[in-house]
CSV table of C-alpha atoms and ligand atoms in Angstrom, one decimal:
chain,number,residue,atom,x,y,z
A,1,UNK,CA,-7.3,127.6,348.1
A,2,UNK,CA,-9.5,125.9,350.6
A,3,UNK,CA,-8.0,124.2,353.7
A,4,UNK,CA,-9.4,120.9,352.8
A,5,UNK,CA,-7.7,121.0,349.4
A,6,UNK,CA,-4.4,121.8,351.0
A,7,UNK,CA,-4.8,118.9,353.4
A,8,UNK,CA,-5.7,116.7,350.5
A,9,UNK,CA,-2.6,117.8,348.7
A,10,UNK,CA,-0.4,117.0,351.7
A,11,UNK,CA,-1.7,113.5,351.8
A,12,UNK,CA,-1.2,113.2,348.1
A,13,UNK,CA,2.3,114.6,348.4
A,14,UNK,CA,3.4,111.7,350.4
A,15,UNK,CA,2.0,109.3,347.8
A,16,UNK,CA,3.5,111.3,345.0
A,17,UNK,CA,6.9,111.3,346.6
A,18,UNK,CA,6.8,107.5,346.6
A,19,UNK,CA,5.8,107.6,342.9
A,20,UNK,CA,8.6,110.0,342.2
A,21,UNK,CA,11.1,107.8,343.9
A,22,UNK,CA,9.9,104.8,341.9
A,23,UNK,CA,10.1,106.8,338.7
A,24,UNK,CA,13.7,107.8,339.5
A,25,UNK,CA,14.6,104.1,340.1
A,26,UNK,CA,12.9,103.2,336.8
A,27,UNK,CA,14.4,106.1,334.8
A,28,UNK,CA,18.1,105.9,335.4
A,29,UNK,CA,18.7,107.2,331.8
A,30,UNK,CA,17.4,110.7,332.7
A,31,UNK,CA,20.1,113.3,332.3
A,32,UNK,CA,19.8,115.1,335.7
A,33,UNK,CA,21.2,113.5,338.8
A,34,UNK,CA,19.0,114.3,341.8
A,35,UNK,CA,19.5,114.0,345.5
A,36,UNK,CA,17.1,111.5,347.0
A,37,UNK,CA,14.8,112.7,349.7
A,38,UNK,CA,14.6,116.4,349.0
A,39,UNK,CA,11.3,116.3,347.0
A,40,UNK,CA,9.1,119.2,347.6
A,41,UNK,CA,5.6,120.3,346.7
A,42,UNK,CA,5.2,123.3,344.4
A,43,UNK,CA,2.5,125.3,342.6
A,44,UNK,CA,2.9,125.8,338.9
A,45,UNK,CA,2.6,129.6,338.2
A,46,UNK,CA,3.1,129.5,334.5
A,47,UNK,CA,4.6,127.4,331.7
A,48,UNK,CA,6.5,128.7,328.7
A,49,UNK,CA,7.4,126.1,326.2
A,50,UNK,CA,9.1,123.2,328.0
A,51,UNK,CA,9.9,125.3,331.1
A,52,UNK,CA,7.8,125.9,334.2
A,53,UNK,CA,7.8,128.6,336.8
A,54,UNK,CA,7.1,126.8,340.1
A,55,UNK,CA,6.4,128.4,343.4
A,56,UNK,CA,7.9,126.7,346.5
A,57,UNK,CA,5.9,126.5,349.7
A,58,UNK,CA,8.2,129.2,351.0
A,59,UNK,CA,7.0,131.5,348.2
A,60,UNK,CA,10.3,131.4,346.3
A,61,UNK,CA,10.0,131.1,342.5
A,62,UNK,CA,12.0,128.4,340.7
A,63,UNK,CA,12.6,127.7,337.0
A,64,UNK,CA,11.9,124.0,336.3
A,65,UNK,CA,12.0,121.5,333.6
A,66,UNK,CA,9.6,118.6,333.6
A,67,UNK,CA,10.7,114.9,333.6
A,68,UNK,CA,10.0,113.4,330.2
A,69,UNK,CA,7.9,110.6,331.6
A,70,UNK,CA,5.3,112.8,333.4
A,71,UNK,CA,2.2,114.5,332.0
A,72,UNK,CA,2.4,118.2,331.0
A,73,UNK,CA,1.6,120.5,333.9
A,74,UNK,CA,0.0,124.0,333.7
A,75,UNK,CA,-0.8,127.0,335.9
A,76,UNK,CA,-2.7,125.9,339.0
A,77,UNK,CA,-1.1,122.4,339.1
A,78,UNK,CA,0.5,121.0,342.2
A,79,UNK,CA,3.7,119.2,341.5
A,80,UNK,CA,6.6,117.5,343.2
A,81,UNK,CA,10.0,118.9,342.3
A,82,UNK,CA,13.6,118.6,343.3
A,83,UNK,CA,16.3,121.3,343.1
A,84,UNK,CA,19.4,120.8,341.0
A,85,UNK,CA,22.9,122.1,341.5
A,86,UNK,CA,22.4,125.1,339.2
A,87,UNK,CA,19.6,126.4,341.3
A,88,UNK,CA,16.8,125.2,339.0
A,89,UNK,CA,14.4,122.4,339.5
A,90,UNK,CA,13.1,119.3,338.0
A,91,UNK,CA,9.4,118.4,338.2
A,92,UNK,CA,9.2,114.7,339.0
A,93,UNK,CA,5.5,114.1,339.6
A,94,UNK,CA,2.1,115.8,339.1
A,95,UNK,CA,-0.4,115.6,341.9
A,96,UNK,CA,-4.0,114.7,341.2
A,97,UNK,CA,-6.1,117.5,339.7
A,98,UNK,CA,-9.5,118.5,341.0
A,99,UNK,CA,-10.4,119.8,337.6
A,100,UNK,CA,-8.9,121.2,334.4
A,101,UNK,CA,-9.8,123.5,331.6
A,102,UNK,CA,-9.2,122.4,328.0
A,103,UNK,CA,-9.6,124.7,325.0
A,104,UNK,CA,-9.1,123.6,321.4
A,105,UNK,CA,-7.5,120.4,322.7
A,106,UNK,CA,-5.0,122.4,324.8
A,107,UNK,CA,-4.8,122.2,328.5
A,108,UNK,CA,-5.1,125.7,329.9
A,109,UNK,CA,-5.1,125.5,333.7
A,110,UNK,CA,-5.9,123.2,336.6
A,111,UNK,CA,-7.6,123.3,340.0
A,112,UNK,CA,-9.9,126.2,339.3
A,113,UNK,CA,-12.8,127.1,341.6
A,114,UNK,CA,-14.5,129.8,339.5
A,115,UNK,CA,-14.4,130.9,335.9
A,116,UNK,CA,-15.1,134.5,334.8
A,117,UNK,CA,-16.0,135.0,331.2
A,118,UNK,CA,-14.9,138.5,330.4
A,119,UNK,CA,-16.5,140.4,327.5
A,120,UNK,CA,-16.5,144.1,326.7
A,121,UNK,CA,-18.2,146.9,324.9
A,122,UNK,CA,-15.1,147.4,322.7
A,123,UNK,CA,-14.3,144.9,321.2
A,124,UNK,CA,-18.1,144.4,321.2
A,125,UNK,CA,-19.4,141.2,322.7
A,126,UNK,CA,-20.8,138.5,320.4
A,127,UNK,CA,-23.4,136.1,321.6
A,128,UNK,CA,-22.0,133.2,319.5
A,129,UNK,CA,-18.6,133.6,321.1
A,130,UNK,CA,-20.1,133.9,324.6
A,131,UNK,CA,-22.1,130.8,324.1
A,132,UNK,CA,-19.1,128.9,322.8
A,133,UNK,CA,-17.0,129.9,325.9
A,134,UNK,CA,-20.0,128.9,328.1
A,135,UNK,CA,-20.3,125.5,326.5
A,136,UNK,CA,-16.6,124.8,327.0
A,137,UNK,CA,-16.8,125.9,330.6
A,138,UNK,CA,-20.0,124.1,331.4
A,139,UNK,CA,-18.6,120.9,330.0
A,140,UNK,CA,-15.6,121.4,332.4
A,141,UNK,CA,-18.1,121.5,335.2
A,142,UNK,CA,-16.9,124.8,336.5
A,143,UNK,CA,-19.0,127.5,338.2
A,144,UNK,CA,-19.2,130.3,335.7
A,145,UNK,CA,-19.8,134.1,336.0
A,146,UNK,CA,-19.9,136.8,333.3
A,147,UNK,CA,-18.1,140.1,333.4
A,148,UNK,CA,-19.0,142.9,331.1
A,149,UNK,CA,-16.1,145.4,331.1
A,150,UNK,CA,-15.6,148.9,329.7
A,151,UNK,CA,-19.2,149.9,330.4
A,152,UNK,CA,-18.2,153.6,330.3
A,153,UNK,CA,-17.9,153.2,326.5
A,154,UNK,CA,-21.6,152.3,326.2
A,155,UNK,CA,-24.1,155.1,325.4
A,156,UNK,CA,-26.9,152.7,326.2
A,157,UNK,CA,-26.2,150.6,329.3
A,158,UNK,CA,-29.9,149.6,329.5
A,159,UNK,CA,-29.6,147.9,326.2
A,160,UNK,CA,-26.4,146.1,327.4
A,161,UNK,CA,-28.3,144.9,330.4
A,162,UNK,CA,-31.2,143.8,328.3
A,163,UNK,CA,-28.7,141.8,326.1
A,164,UNK,CA,-27.4,140.0,329.1
A,165,UNK,CA,-30.7,139.4,330.8
A,166,UNK,CA,-30.9,136.1,328.9
A,167,UNK,CA,-27.7,135.0,330.7
A,168,UNK,CA,-29.0,136.2,334.0
A,169,UNK,CA,-32.3,134.3,333.5
A,170,UNK,CA,-30.2,131.2,332.6
A,171,UNK,CA,-28.7,131.5,336.1
A,172,UNK,CA,-25.4,133.3,335.4
A,173,UNK,CA,-24.2,136.1,337.6
A,174,UNK,CA,-23.3,139.2,335.4
A,175,UNK,CA,-21.1,142.0,336.7
A,176,UNK,CA,-20.9,145.3,334.8
A,177,UNK,CA,-17.5,146.9,335.3
A,178,UNK,CA,-15.2,149.6,334.1
A,179,UNK,CA,-11.6,149.1,335.0
A,180,UNK,CA,-10.6,152.5,333.6
A,181,UNK,CA,-13.3,154.4,335.5
A,182,UNK,CA,-13.2,152.0,338.5
A,183,UNK,CA,-16.9,151.3,338.3
A,184,UNK,CA,-18.2,148.4,340.4
A,185,UNK,CA,-14.6,147.2,341.1
A,186,UNK,CA,-14.9,147.1,344.9
A,187,UNK,CA,-18.1,145.0,344.7
A,188,UNK,CA,-16.5,142.7,342.2
A,189,UNK,CA,-13.4,142.2,344.4
A,190,UNK,CA,-15.6,141.3,347.4
A,191,UNK,CA,-16.9,138.3,345.5
A,192,UNK,CA,-13.5,136.7,345.0
A,193,UNK,CA,-12.8,135.4,348.5
A,194,UNK,CA,-10.2,132.7,349.1
A,195,UNK,CA,-10.7,130.9,345.8
A,196,UNK,CA,-8.8,130.3,342.5
A,197,UNK,CA,-10.4,132.2,339.7
A,198,UNK,CA,-9.6,132.1,336.0
A,199,UNK,CA,-10.4,134.9,333.6
A,200,UNK,CA,-11.2,133.8,330.1
A,201,UNK,CA,-12.3,135.8,327.1
A,202,UNK,CA,-11.5,137.4,323.8
A,203,UNK,CA,-8.3,139.3,323.4
A,204,UNK,CA,-8.5,143.0,324.3
A,205,UNK,CA,-11.5,142.8,326.6
A,206,UNK,CA,-9.4,143.8,329.7
A,207,UNK,CA,-8.7,140.6,331.6
A,208,UNK,CA,-5.1,141.6,332.5
A,209,UNK,CA,-6.2,145.1,333.2
A,210,UNK,CA,-8.8,143.8,335.6
A,211,UNK,CA,-6.2,141.6,337.4
A,212,UNK,CA,-3.8,144.5,337.7
A,213,UNK,CA,-6.6,146.6,339.2
A,214,UNK,CA,-7.5,143.8,341.7
A,215,UNK,CA,-3.8,143.2,342.7
A,216,UNK,CA,-2.3,146.7,342.7
A,217,UNK,CA,1.4,145.8,343.1
A,218,UNK,CA,1.3,143.2,340.4
A,219,UNK,CA,3.4,145.1,337.8
A,220,UNK,CA,6.6,143.8,339.4
A,221,UNK,CA,5.6,140.3,339.1
A,222,UNK,CA,4.4,140.7,335.5
A,223,UNK,CA,7.8,142.3,334.6
A,224,UNK,CA,9.7,139.6,336.4
A,225,UNK,CA,8.0,136.8,334.5
A,226,UNK,CA,8.1,138.5,331.1
A,227,UNK,CA,11.8,139.4,331.5
A,228,UNK,CA,12.7,135.8,332.3
A,229,UNK,CA,10.7,134.4,329.5
A,230,UNK,CA,11.5,137.2,327.1
A,231,UNK,CA,7.9,137.7,326.3
A,232,UNK,CA,6.1,140.9,325.6
A,233,UNK,CA,4.3,142.7,328.4
A,234,UNK,CA,1.3,144.2,326.7
A,235,UNK,CA,-0.7,141.2,325.6
A,236,UNK,CA,-0.9,138.1,327.5
A,237,UNK,CA,0.9,135.2,325.9
A,238,UNK,CA,0.8,132.5,328.6
A,239,UNK,CA,-1.6,131.5,331.3
A,240,UNK,CA,-0.3,132.7,334.6
A,241,UNK,CA,-1.4,132.5,338.2
A,242,UNK,CA,-1.2,135.5,340.6
A,243,UNK,CA,-1.9,135.6,344.3
A,244,UNK,CA,-4.3,138.1,345.8
A,245,UNK,CA,-2.5,139.5,348.9
A,246,UNK,CA,-5.7,139.1,351.0
A,247,UNK,CA,-6.2,135.5,349.9
A,248,UNK,CA,-7.1,133.6,346.7
A,249,UNK,CA,-5.6,133.4,343.3
A,250,UNK,CA,-6.3,134.9,339.9
A,251,UNK,CA,-5.3,133.1,336.7
A,252,UNK,CA,-4.8,135.3,333.6
A,253,UNK,CA,-5.1,133.7,330.2
A,254,UNK,CA,-4.4,134.8,326.7
A,255,UNK,CA,-7.5,135.7,324.7
A,256,UNK,CA,-8.1,134.1,321.3
A,257,UNK,CA,-6.7,136.4,318.6
A,258,UNK,CA,-7.7,134.6,315.5
A,259,UNK,CA,-11.2,133.2,315.2
A,260,UNK,CA,-10.0,129.8,316.4
A,261,UNK,CA,-12.9,128.0,317.8
A,262,UNK,CA,-13.3,124.8,319.7
A,263,UNK,CA,-14.9,121.9,317.9
A,264,UNK,CA,-18.0,121.2,319.9
A,265,UNK,CA,-20.1,118.1,319.6
A,266,UNK,CA,-23.9,118.3,319.6
A,267,UNK,CA,-23.9,116.6,323.0
A,268,UNK,CA,-21.4,119.1,324.4
A,269,UNK,CA,-23.5,122.0,323.1
A,270,UNK,CA,-26.7,120.6,324.6
A,271,UNK,CA,-25.0,120.1,328.0
A,272,UNK,CA,-23.5,123.6,327.7
A,273,UNK,CA,-26.8,125.3,327.9
A,274,UNK,CA,-27.3,124.9,331.6
A,275,UNK,CA,-30.9,126.1,331.8
A,276,UNK,CA,-31.9,123.3,329.4
A,277,UNK,CA,-31.0,120.7,332.0
A,278,UNK,CA,-34.3,120.3,333.9
A,279,UNK,CA,-36.1,119.6,330.6
A,280,UNK,CA,-33.7,117.1,329.1
A,281,UNK,CA,-35.2,113.6,329.2
A,282,UNK,CA,-38.8,115.1,329.4
A,283,UNK,CA,-39.4,115.1,325.6
A,284,UNK,CA,-41.9,112.6,324.0
A,285,UNK,CA,-39.1,111.0,322.0
A,286,UNK,CA,-36.1,109.7,323.8
A,287,UNK,CA,-33.8,110.6,320.9
A,288,UNK,CA,-35.4,114.1,320.5
A,289,UNK,CA,-32.9,116.6,319.0
A,290,UNK,CA,-35.1,119.5,320.2
A,291,UNK,CA,-35.5,120.9,316.8
A,292,UNK,CA,-38.8,120.0,315.1
A,293,UNK,CA,-40.0,117.1,317.1
A,294,UNK,CA,-43.6,117.1,318.5
A,295,UNK,CA,-44.0,117.4,322.3
A,296,UNK,CA,-40.4,118.6,322.8
A,297,UNK,CA,-39.9,119.7,326.4
A,298,UNK,CA,-37.2,122.2,325.5
A,299,UNK,CA,-39.4,123.9,322.9
A,300,UNK,CA,-42.3,123.9,325.3
A,301,UNK,CA,-40.0,125.5,327.9
A,302,UNK,CA,-39.2,128.2,325.3
A,303,UNK,CA,-42.9,128.8,324.7
A,304,UNK,CA,-43.6,129.0,328.4
A,305,UNK,CA,-40.9,131.5,329.0
A,306,UNK,CA,-38.7,129.1,331.0
A,307,UNK,CA,-36.0,129.2,328.4
A,308,UNK,CA,-35.1,132.6,326.7
A,309,UNK,CA,-36.0,132.4,323.0
A,310,UNK,CA,-32.6,134.0,322.0
A,311,UNK,CA,-30.7,131.3,323.9
A,312,UNK,CA,-32.7,128.7,322.1
A,313,UNK,CA,-31.9,130.4,318.8
A,314,UNK,CA,-28.2,130.5,319.7
A,315,UNK,CA,-28.4,126.8,320.5
A,316,UNK,CA,-29.8,126.0,317.1
A,317,UNK,CA,-27.1,128.2,315.5
A,318,UNK,CA,-24.3,126.4,317.4
A,319,UNK,CA,-25.5,122.9,316.3
A,320,UNK,CA,-25.5,124.2,312.8
A,321,UNK,CA,-29.1,125.0,312.0
B,1,GTP,N1,-12.1,152.1,327.8
B,1,GTP,C1,-11.6,151.1,328.6
B,1,GTP,N2,-10.5,150.5,328.2
B,1,GTP,C2,-10.1,149.4,329.0
B,1,GTP,C3,-10.8,149.1,330.2
B,1,GTP,N3,-10.2,148.0,330.7
B,1,GTP,C4,-9.2,147.7,329.9
B,1,GTP,N4,-9.1,148.6,328.9
B,1,GTP,C5,-8.1,148.6,327.8
B,1,GTP,O1,-8.3,147.5,326.9
B,1,GTP,C6,-7.0,147.2,326.3
B,1,GTP,C7,-6.8,145.7,326.4
B,1,GTP,O2,-6.7,145.3,327.8
B,1,GTP,P1,-5.9,144.0,328.3
B,1,GTP,O3,-6.1,144.0,329.7
B,1,GTP,O4,-4.6,143.9,327.7
B,1,GTP,O5,-6.9,142.9,327.6
B,1,GTP,P2,-6.8,141.3,327.7
B,1,GTP,O6,-8.2,140.8,327.8
B,1,GTP,O7,-5.9,140.9,328.8
B,1,GTP,O8,-6.2,140.9,326.3
B,1,GTP,P3,-5.3,139.6,325.9
B,1,GTP,O9,-4.2,139.5,326.9
B,1,GTP,O10,-4.8,139.9,324.5
B,1,GTP,O11,-6.2,138.4,326.0
B,1,GTP,C8,-6.0,148.0,327.0
B,1,GTP,O12,-5.6,149.1,326.2
B,1,GTP,C9,-6.7,148.5,328.3
B,1,GTP,O13,-6.2,149.7,328.7
B,1,GTP,C10,-12.0,149.9,330.5
B,1,GTP,O14,-12.7,149.6,331.5
B,1,GTP,N5,-12.3,150.9,329.7
B,2,MG,MG1,-4.1,139.9,328.9
B,3,ZN,ZN1,-36.8,117.8,322.7
């Protein structure tokens, strides 16, 4: 987390405390009696159902419920909470978000600095799925990178690199890793710095394995959370934030298991292909759909080699052509 963000939150905390106090006055019917004045700022680590695991500024973890009258909070959120007699907490206010990530109408996480789309050799990456994830992330205005994991399973790594060259030419940074064989892990780790990163991607690609590799003593923490929430340990079921001991945070998220896809509008799809941006508005017709129209700047860019033809083909496929 950057210093400026922390400072911003401190200022917001004072405002949020005022709001929380006003809410308490307005919501006498709420079942929990709270002490006035002991409101504190916390970081949401994970949510399971209606319950939240909140980290106090001291680092202590606290089980919380949320007030009915406040918006749902998720991993990465900064909240105001108060402790109750039974050692738990009640979240009374949600601090302003810098950004948030929504998939299939569900809020996933908040206050993210960088998004890493993880794909793998097995299950094998699919371009349509990659493009769909990229469209969602581009529309959330997050910096995006791509990770190709399990490269030791590929018998033709040059082919894999050729496949991803279209993403590299579109401006994405692509890392080729093997968690199992520890290939390129150190270089990968050195890119993480002091920021909040979220790992997104299909189930089974190795998001949690990568996080475990990056934070070696994590197992304890994973066990602690899964015991409390009575959730299985092997596959991720809820989005959870972990601290890197040297600074920065990693957010693990469950991959899609069923082929449940986001409904994307044509407008979202177009703005999800980031290398198209310089050419949008340059076509002969203002309402150009970049399909068959004459003097289309996007198609000209494909012909000139400024847009990869496969990315353009993927674009047409996503808009349903
Ligand atoms: N061969 C190989 N297997 C790996 C590698 N990294 C992870 N795996 C295996 O891939 C499987 C799935 O890994 P997970 O880390 O659970 O995958 P995930 O992306 O977190 O999956 P979900 O939580 O379901 O979204 C596990 O059996 C890992 O051991 C790798 O570099 N090579
Ligand atoms: Mg996982
Ligand atoms: Zn056009």
